[in-house]
C-alpha atoms as a PDB file:
ATOM      1  CA  MET A   1     169.808   3.728 -83.747  1.00  0.00           C
ATOM      2  CA  ALA A   2     170.403   0.482 -81.806  1.00  0.00           C
ATOM      3  CA  ASP A   3     169.143   0.283 -78.218  1.00  0.00           C
ATOM      4  CA  ASN A   4     172.688   0.104 -76.855  1.00  0.00           C
ATOM      5  CA  ASP A   5     173.718   3.178 -78.835  1.00  0.00           C
ATOM      6  CA  TRP A   6     170.658   5.086 -77.627  1.00  0.00           C
ATOM      7  CA  GLU A   7     171.347   4.141 -74.006  1.00  0.00           C
ATOM      8  CA  LEU A   8     174.973   5.256 -74.361  1.00  0.00           C
ATOM      9  CA  GLU A   9     173.956   8.567 -75.946  1.00  0.00           C
ATOM     10  CA  ARG A  10     171.355   9.182 -73.238  1.00  0.00           C
ATOM     11  CA  SER A  11     173.880   8.382 -70.527  1.00  0.00           C
ATOM     12  CA  ASP A  12     176.417  10.781 -72.067  1.00  0.00           C
ATOM     13  CA  LEU A  13     173.734  13.453 -72.333  1.00  0.00           C
ATOM     14  CA  VAL A  14     172.754  13.127 -68.681  1.00  0.00           C
ATOM     15  CA  ALA A  15     176.394  13.335 -67.597  1.00  0.00           C
ATOM     16  CA  THR A  16     177.048  16.385 -69.781  1.00  0.00           C
ATOM     17  CA  LEU A  17     173.952  18.230 -68.622  1.00  0.00           C
ATOM     18  CA  ALA A  18     174.639  17.427 -64.979  1.00  0.00           C
ATOM     19  CA  HIS A  19     178.124  18.909 -65.336  1.00  0.00           C
ATOM     20  CA  GLU A  20     176.896  22.024 -67.124  1.00  0.00           C
ATOM     21  CA  LEU A  21     174.109  22.633 -64.591  1.00  0.00           C
ATOM     22  CA  ARG A  22     176.285  21.989 -61.549  1.00  0.00           C
ATOM     23  CA  SER A  23     178.800  24.722 -62.343  1.00  0.00           C
ATOM     24  CA  PRO A  24     176.448  27.757 -62.264  1.00  0.00           C
ATOM     25  CA  LEU A  25     174.417  26.239 -59.435  1.00  0.00           C
ATOM     26  CA  THR A  26     177.569  25.878 -57.339  1.00  0.00           C
ATOM     27  CA  GLY A  27     178.420  29.506 -58.097  1.00  0.00           C
ATOM     28  CA  VAL A  28     175.011  30.781 -57.015  1.00  0.00           C
ATOM     29  CA  LYS A  29     175.060  28.771 -53.799  1.00  0.00           C
ATOM     30  CA  GLY A  30     178.641  29.709 -52.952  1.00  0.00           C
ATOM     31  CA  PHE A  31     178.256  33.468 -53.383  1.00  0.00           C
ATOM     32  CA  VAL A  32     174.881  33.633 -51.628  1.00  0.00           C
ATOM     33  CA  GLN A  33     176.257  31.587 -48.719  1.00  0.00           C
ATOM     34  CA  ALA A  34     179.297  33.860 -48.482  1.00  0.00           C
ATOM     35  CA  VAL A  35     177.108  36.962 -48.340  1.00  0.00           C
ATOM     36  CA  LEU A  36     174.893  35.457 -45.641  1.00  0.00           C
ATOM     37  CA  ASN A  37     177.807  34.272 -43.513  1.00  0.00           C
ATOM     38  CA  ARG A  38     179.823  37.492 -43.738  1.00  0.00           C
ATOM     39  CA  TRP A  39     177.135  40.131 -44.161  1.00  0.00           C
ATOM     40  CA  ASP A  40     178.371  42.419 -41.380  1.00  0.00           C
ATOM     41  CA  LYS A  41     182.010  42.156 -42.522  1.00  0.00           C
ATOM     42  CA  LEU A  42     181.490  42.862 -46.214  1.00  0.00           C
ATOM     43  CA  THR A  43     181.481  46.296 -47.765  1.00  0.00           C
ATOM     44  CA  ASP A  44     178.580  47.356 -49.964  1.00  0.00           C
ATOM     45  CA  GLU A  45     180.852  47.019 -52.999  1.00  0.00           C
ATOM     46  CA  GLN A  46     181.774  43.437 -52.060  1.00  0.00           C
ATOM     47  CA  LYS A  47     178.122  42.543 -51.496  1.00  0.00           C
ATOM     48  CA  LYS A  48     177.187  44.006 -54.869  1.00  0.00           C
ATOM     49  CA  PHE A  49     179.957  42.071 -56.627  1.00  0.00           C
ATOM     50  CA  MET A  50     178.972  38.750 -55.032  1.00  0.00           C
ATOM     51  CA  LEU A  51     175.262  39.181 -55.685  1.00  0.00           C
ATOM     52  CA  THR A  52     175.888  40.329 -59.269  1.00  0.00           C
ATOM     53  CA  THR A  53     178.058  37.247 -59.870  1.00  0.00           C
ATOM     54  CA  ALA A  54     175.350  35.020 -58.387  1.00  0.00           C
ATOM     55  CA  LEU A  55     172.805  36.665 -60.711  1.00  0.00           C
ATOM     56  CA  VAL A  56     175.023  35.991 -63.736  1.00  0.00           C
ATOM     57  CA  ASP A  57     175.306  32.311 -62.754  1.00  0.00           C
ATOM     58  CA  ALA A  58     171.545  32.109 -62.175  1.00  0.00           C
ATOM     59  CA  ASP A  59     170.921  33.561 -65.642  1.00  0.00           C
ATOM     60  CA  ARG A  60     173.272  30.973 -67.134  1.00  0.00           C
ATOM     61  CA  LEU A  61     171.400  28.210 -65.310  1.00  0.00           C
ATOM     62  CA  SER A  62     168.093  29.524 -66.629  1.00  0.00           C
ATOM     63  CA  ARG A  63     169.472  29.635 -70.187  1.00  0.00           C
ATOM     64  CA  LEU A  64     170.668  26.026 -69.959  1.00  0.00           C
ATOM     65  CA  ILE A  65     167.248  24.840 -68.819  1.00  0.00           C
ATOM     66  CA  THR A  66     165.513  26.814 -71.586  1.00  0.00           C
ATOM     67  CA  GLU A  67     167.983  25.377 -74.083  1.00  0.00           C
ATOM     68  CA  MET A  68     167.182  21.804 -73.064  1.00  0.00           C
ATOM     69  CA  LEU A  69     163.431  22.414 -73.253  1.00  0.00           C
ATOM     70  CA  ASP A  70     163.756  24.000 -76.693  1.00  0.00           C
ATOM     71  CA  VAL A  71     165.748  21.022 -77.974  1.00  0.00           C
ATOM     72  CA  ALA A  72     162.840  18.758 -77.040  1.00  0.00           C
ATOM     73  CA  ARG A  73     160.311  21.131 -78.625  1.00  0.00           C
ATOM     74  CA  LEU A  74     162.303  21.465 -81.841  1.00  0.00           C
ATOM     75  CA  ASP A  75     162.748  17.703 -82.116  1.00  0.00           C
ATOM     76  CA  THR A  76     159.024  17.030 -81.627  1.00  0.00           C
ATOM     77  CA  GLY A  77     157.726  19.957 -83.685  1.00  0.00           C
ATOM     78  CA  ARG A  78     156.084  21.505 -80.620  1.00  0.00           C
ATOM     79  CA  LEU A  79     157.991  24.776 -80.510  1.00  0.00           C
ATOM     80  CA  GLN A  80     155.601  27.674 -79.922  1.00  0.00           C
ATOM     81  CA  LEU A  81     156.520  31.206 -80.946  1.00  0.00           C
ATOM     82  CA  HIS A  82     154.811  34.361 -79.713  1.00  0.00           C
ATOM     83  CA  ARG A  83     155.708  36.590 -82.626  1.00  0.00           C
ATOM     84  CA  ARG A  84     154.942  40.287 -82.804  1.00  0.00           C
ATOM     85  CA  PRO A  85     156.413  43.458 -84.347  1.00  0.00           C
ATOM     86  CA  THR A  86     159.602  44.046 -82.371  1.00  0.00           C
ATOM     87  CA  ASP A  87     162.132  46.869 -82.200  1.00  0.00           C
ATOM     88  CA  PRO A  88     165.478  45.167 -82.985  1.00  0.00           C
ATOM     89  CA  GLY A  89     167.648  47.610 -81.019  1.00  0.00           C
ATOM     90  CA  PRO A  90     166.679  47.390 -77.312  1.00  0.00           C
ATOM     91  CA  ILE A  91     166.870  43.593 -77.204  1.00  0.00           C
ATOM     92  CA  VAL A  92     170.433  43.403 -78.495  1.00  0.00           C
ATOM     93  CA  GLN A  93     171.441  46.252 -76.158  1.00  0.00           C
ATOM     94  CA  ARG A  94     170.065  44.317 -73.188  1.00  0.00           C
ATOM     95  CA  VAL A  95     171.820  41.137 -74.313  1.00  0.00           C
ATOM     96  CA  VAL A  96     175.187  42.882 -74.681  1.00  0.00           C
ATOM     97  CA  ASP A  97     174.788  44.581 -71.286  1.00  0.00           C
ATOM     98  CA  ASN A  98     174.043  41.230 -69.635  1.00  0.00           C
ATOM     99  CA  VAL A  99     176.986  39.415 -71.240  1.00  0.00           C
ATOM    100  CA  ARG A 100     179.304  42.288 -70.291  1.00  0.00           C
ATOM    101  CA  MET A 101     178.501  41.590 -66.641  1.00  0.00           C
ATOM    102  CA  SER A 102     180.168  38.184 -66.877  1.00  0.00           C
ATOM    103  CA  THR A 103     183.383  39.069 -68.723  1.00  0.00           C
ATOM    104  CA  SER A 104     186.263  41.509 -68.745  1.00  0.00           C
ATOM    105  CA  ARG A 105     186.376  41.222 -72.544  1.00  0.00           C
ATOM    106  CA  THR A 106     185.340  44.306 -74.515  1.00  0.00           C
ATOM    107  CA  ILE A 107     182.024  43.932 -76.352  1.00  0.00           C
ATOM    108  CA  SER A 108     181.194  46.818 -78.666  1.00  0.00           C
ATOM    109  CA  LEU A 109     177.755  47.438 -80.126  1.00  0.00           C
ATOM    110  CA  ASP A 110     176.763  49.541 -83.123  1.00  0.00           C
ATOM    111  CA  VAL A 111     173.062  49.744 -83.953  1.00  0.00           C
ATOM    112  CA  ALA A 112     172.069  51.594 -87.127  1.00  0.00           C
ATOM    113  CA  GLY A 113     169.394  54.250 -86.841  1.00  0.00           C
ATOM    114  CA  ASP A 114     165.872  53.993 -88.280  1.00  0.00           C
ATOM    115  CA  LEU A 115     165.722  50.204 -88.264  1.00  0.00           C
ATOM    116  CA  PRO A 116     162.403  48.618 -89.252  1.00  0.00           C
ATOM    117  CA  GLN A 117     160.539  46.456 -86.774  1.00  0.00           C
ATOM    118  CA  ILE A 118     161.159  42.758 -87.122  1.00  0.00           C
ATOM    119  CA  ASP A 119     158.804  39.797 -86.818  1.00  0.00           C
ATOM    120  CA  ALA A 120     160.024  38.044 -83.683  1.00  0.00           C
ATOM    121  CA  ASP A 121     159.277  36.313 -80.444  1.00  0.00           C
ATOM    122  CA  PRO A 122     161.326  38.732 -78.303  1.00  0.00           C
ATOM    123  CA  ASP A 123     162.356  36.076 -75.787  1.00  0.00           C
ATOM    124  CA  LYS A 124     163.604  33.750 -78.512  1.00  0.00           C
ATOM    125  CA  LEU A 125     165.441  36.560 -80.275  1.00  0.00           C
ATOM    126  CA  ALA A 126     167.187  37.400 -77.004  1.00  0.00           C
ATOM    127  CA  GLN A 127     168.039  33.714 -76.566  1.00  0.00           C
ATOM    128  CA  VAL A 128     169.639  33.548 -80.024  1.00  0.00           C
ATOM    129  CA  LEU A 129     171.667  36.722 -79.548  1.00  0.00           C
ATOM    130  CA  THR A 130     172.779  35.786 -76.031  1.00  0.00           C
ATOM    131  CA  ASN A 131     174.068  32.440 -77.236  1.00  0.00           C
ATOM    132  CA  LEU A 132     175.990  33.966 -80.139  1.00  0.00           C
ATOM    133  CA  VAL A 133     177.514  36.861 -78.190  1.00  0.00           C
ATOM    134  CA  ASP A 134     178.404  34.561 -75.307  1.00  0.00           C
ATOM    135  CA  ASN A 135     180.030  32.118 -77.754  1.00  0.00           C
ATOM    136  CA  GLY A 136     182.068  34.960 -79.215  1.00  0.00           C
ATOM    137  CA  VAL A 137     183.350  35.802 -75.746  1.00  0.00           C
ATOM    138  CA  ARG A 138     184.039  32.236 -74.618  1.00  0.00           C
ATOM    139  CA  HIS A 139     185.503  30.755 -77.783  1.00  0.00           C
ATOM    140  CA  GLY A 140     187.169  33.717 -79.459  1.00  0.00           C
ATOM    141  CA  ASP A 141     190.125  35.837 -78.434  1.00  0.00           C
ATOM    142  CA  GLY A 142     190.190  39.595 -77.943  1.00  0.00           C
ATOM    143  CA  ASP A 143     187.184  41.835 -78.448  1.00  0.00           C
ATOM    144  CA  VAL A 144     183.693  40.997 -79.693  1.00  0.00           C
ATOM    145  CA  VAL A 145     181.939  43.349 -82.092  1.00  0.00           C
ATOM    146  CA  VAL A 146     178.164  43.334 -82.568  1.00  0.00           C
ATOM    147  CA  THR A 147     176.533  45.377 -85.338  1.00  0.00           C
ATOM    148  CA  VAL A 148     172.904  45.711 -86.385  1.00  0.00           C
ATOM    149  CA  ALA A 149     171.926  47.072 -89.778  1.00  0.00           C
ATOM    150  CA  PRO A 150     169.066  46.906 -92.321  1.00  0.00           C
ATOM    151  CA  LEU A 151     169.407  44.380 -95.121  1.00  0.00           C
ATOM    152  CA  ASP A 152     166.751  44.230 -97.884  1.00  0.00           C
ATOM    153  CA  ASP A 153     163.581  42.918 -96.177  1.00  0.00           C
ATOM    154  CA  ALA A 154     165.452  41.941 -93.024  1.00  0.00           C
ATOM    155  CA  VAL A 155     167.627  43.213 -90.214  1.00  0.00           C
ATOM    156  CA  ARG A 156     171.116  41.761 -89.991  1.00  0.00           C
ATOM    157  CA  TYR A 157     172.721  40.974 -86.664  1.00  0.00           C
ATOM    158  CA  ARG A 158     176.468  40.476 -87.081  1.00  0.00           C
ATOM    159  CA  ILE A 159     178.666  39.038 -84.308  1.00  0.00           C
ATOM    160  CA  GLU A 160     182.424  39.034 -84.847  1.00  0.00           C
ATOM    161  CA  ASP A 161     185.208  37.781 -82.606  1.00  0.00           C
ATOM    162  CA  GLU A 162     188.973  37.684 -82.790  1.00  0.00           C
ATOM    163  CA  GLY A 163     190.691  34.321 -82.901  1.00  0.00           C
ATOM    164  CA  ASP A 164     191.096  31.251 -85.084  1.00  0.00           C
ATOM    165  CA  GLY A 165     187.587  31.406 -86.519  1.00  0.00           C
ATOM    166  CA  ILE A 166     185.578  28.390 -87.666  1.00  0.00           C
ATOM    167  CA  PRO A 167     187.181  26.316 -90.452  1.00  0.00           C
ATOM    168  CA  GLU A 168     185.129  26.288 -93.645  1.00  0.00           C
ATOM    169  CA  GLN A 169     185.083  22.480 -93.813  1.00  0.00           C
ATOM    170  CA  VAL A 170     183.156  22.169 -90.524  1.00  0.00           C
ATOM    171  CA  ARG A 171     180.744  25.081 -90.865  1.00  0.00           C
ATOM    172  CA  GLU A 172     177.908  22.906 -92.160  1.00  0.00           C
ATOM    173  CA  ASN A 173     178.081  20.934 -88.902  1.00  0.00           C
ATOM    174  CA  VAL A 174     178.070  23.861 -86.477  1.00  0.00           C
ATOM    175  CA  PHE A 175     174.272  24.012 -86.122  1.00  0.00           C
ATOM    176  CA  THR A 176     173.770  20.268 -85.769  1.00  0.00           C
ATOM    177  CA  LYS A 177     173.006  18.607 -82.468  1.00  0.00           C
ATOM    178  CA  TRP A 178     175.974  17.777 -80.193  1.00  0.00           C
ATOM    179  CA  TRP A 179     178.506  19.729 -82.256  1.00  0.00           C
ATOM    180  CA  LYS A 180     181.363  21.058 -80.111  1.00  0.00           C
ATOM    181  CA  GLY A 181     184.193  21.212 -82.613  1.00  0.00           C
ATOM    182  CA  ASP A 182     187.430  20.583 -80.747  1.00  0.00           C
ATOM    183  CA  ARG A 183     186.072  22.018 -77.496  1.00  0.00           C
ATOM    184  CA  SER A 184     185.072  19.897 -74.520  1.00  0.00           C
ATOM    185  CA  MET A 185     182.991  22.574 -72.784  1.00  0.00           C
ATOM    186  CA  GLY A 186     179.296  23.134 -73.379  1.00  0.00           C
ATOM    187  CA  THR A 187     176.401  20.827 -74.120  1.00  0.00           C
ATOM    188  CA  GLY A 188     176.761  20.867 -77.902  1.00  0.00           C
ATOM    189  CA  LEU A 189     173.123  21.953 -78.087  1.00  0.00           C
ATOM    190  CA  GLY A 190     173.281  25.756 -78.001  1.00  0.00           C
ATOM    191  CA  LEU A 191     173.958  26.390 -81.676  1.00  0.00           C
ATOM    192  CA  TYR A 192     171.513  23.645 -82.666  1.00  0.00           C
ATOM    193  CA  VAL A 193     168.812  25.612 -80.831  1.00  0.00           C
ATOM    194  CA  VAL A 194     170.020  28.884 -82.366  1.00  0.00           C
ATOM    195  CA  GLY A 195     169.709  27.454 -85.869  1.00  0.00           C
ATOM    196  CA  GLY A 196     166.286  26.020 -85.111  1.00  0.00           C
ATOM    197  CA  LEU A 197     164.931  29.281 -83.698  1.00  0.00           C
ATOM    198  CA  VAL A 198     166.261  31.377 -86.573  1.00  0.00           C
ATOM    199  CA  ASN A 199     164.794  28.978 -89.145  1.00  0.00           C
ATOM    200  CA  ALA A 200     161.462  28.883 -87.299  1.00  0.00           C
ATOM    201  CA  HIS A 201     161.224  32.658 -87.742  1.00  0.00           C
ATOM    202  CA  GLY A 202     162.002  32.405 -91.461  1.00  0.00           C
ATOM    203  CA  GLY A 203     165.458  33.890 -91.037  1.00  0.00           C
ATOM    204  CA  SER A 204     168.894  32.668 -91.986  1.00  0.00           C
ATOM    205  CA  ILE A 205     172.266  32.335 -90.315  1.00  0.00           C
ATOM    206  CA  THR A 206     175.677  32.120 -91.973  1.00  0.00           C
ATOM    207  CA  ILE A 207     179.269  31.764 -90.827  1.00  0.00           C
ATOM    208  CA  GLY A 208     182.146  33.620 -92.402  1.00  0.00           C
ATOM    209  CA  ASP A 209     185.599  34.985 -91.648  1.00  0.00           C
ATOM    210  CA  ARG A 210     186.269  38.222 -89.833  1.00  0.00           C
ATOM    211  CA  PRO A 211     188.832  40.318 -91.711  1.00  0.00           C
ATOM    212  CA  GLY A 212     192.086  40.008 -89.796  1.00  0.00           C
ATOM    213  CA  GLY A 213     191.138  36.673 -88.232  1.00  0.00           C
ATOM    214  CA  GLY A 214     188.230  35.326 -86.237  1.00  0.00           C
ATOM    215  CA  ALA A 215     184.652  34.267 -86.866  1.00  0.00           C
ATOM    216  CA  ARG A 216     181.814  36.309 -88.327  1.00  0.00           C
ATOM    217  CA  ILE A 217     178.257  35.140 -87.810  1.00  0.00           C
ATOM    218  CA  ASP A 218     175.423  36.902 -89.628  1.00  0.00           C
ATOM    219  CA  VAL A 219     171.800  36.445 -88.615  1.00  0.00           C
ATOM    220  CA  SER A 220     169.211  37.781 -91.058  1.00  0.00           C
ATOM    221  CA  TRP A 221     165.879  38.377 -89.285  1.00  0.00           C
ATOM    222  CA  PRO A 222     162.717  39.132 -91.362  1.00  0.00           C
ATOM    223  CA  VAL A 223     161.044  42.494 -90.925  1.00  0.00           C
ATOM    224  CA  SER A 224     157.491  42.640 -89.636  1.00  0.00           C
ATOM    225  CA  PRO A 225     154.789  42.559 -92.341  1.00  0.00           C
ATOM    226  CA  HIS A 226     152.634  44.963 -90.280  1.00  0.00           C
END
């Protein structure tokens, strides 16, 4: 890459990240300031709503920072995983509960019984699932359906949304760096990190069509050898 091209890409990256970080930070500051300024005039329900919204924005800010750090670690081969036998159910339940806090969209979850433990860094697994469920909410239409089921020597996480789906001709590009499709929002790094984390665990991720319209993303996560 020529020096001028690299400088332009770096400048675009800084501008994009600044925009993405500013939005949740503004939300946190605004709601906290409102609670402080109007504490005696707000009902307990209003206080809870404002503080919950601030927490959602703070979580988004934390995810963006983690995402940027993981991009650097993936690119330099310095990603560290703290893998251990992990119950696949509670993590996805927590992820769905957290994403539900930030949307009025219905997110349903069906976890099969008697699932084997998987070999995972729990924090990274939660990061992958949060990104995929959140994408289903933000870029799809209608409800989001999450299912977890055993699959050979793996556990399959399936995330489905209603909408236009992802055209087959661009699916090979979805997990590359900077890919946004025809959307202007986002950093274009989230799915790149998702693909990198899944591959680092020895898993796989595929994109398909949801019957009736929409996207279907399947993540196959290896079971624990212990």
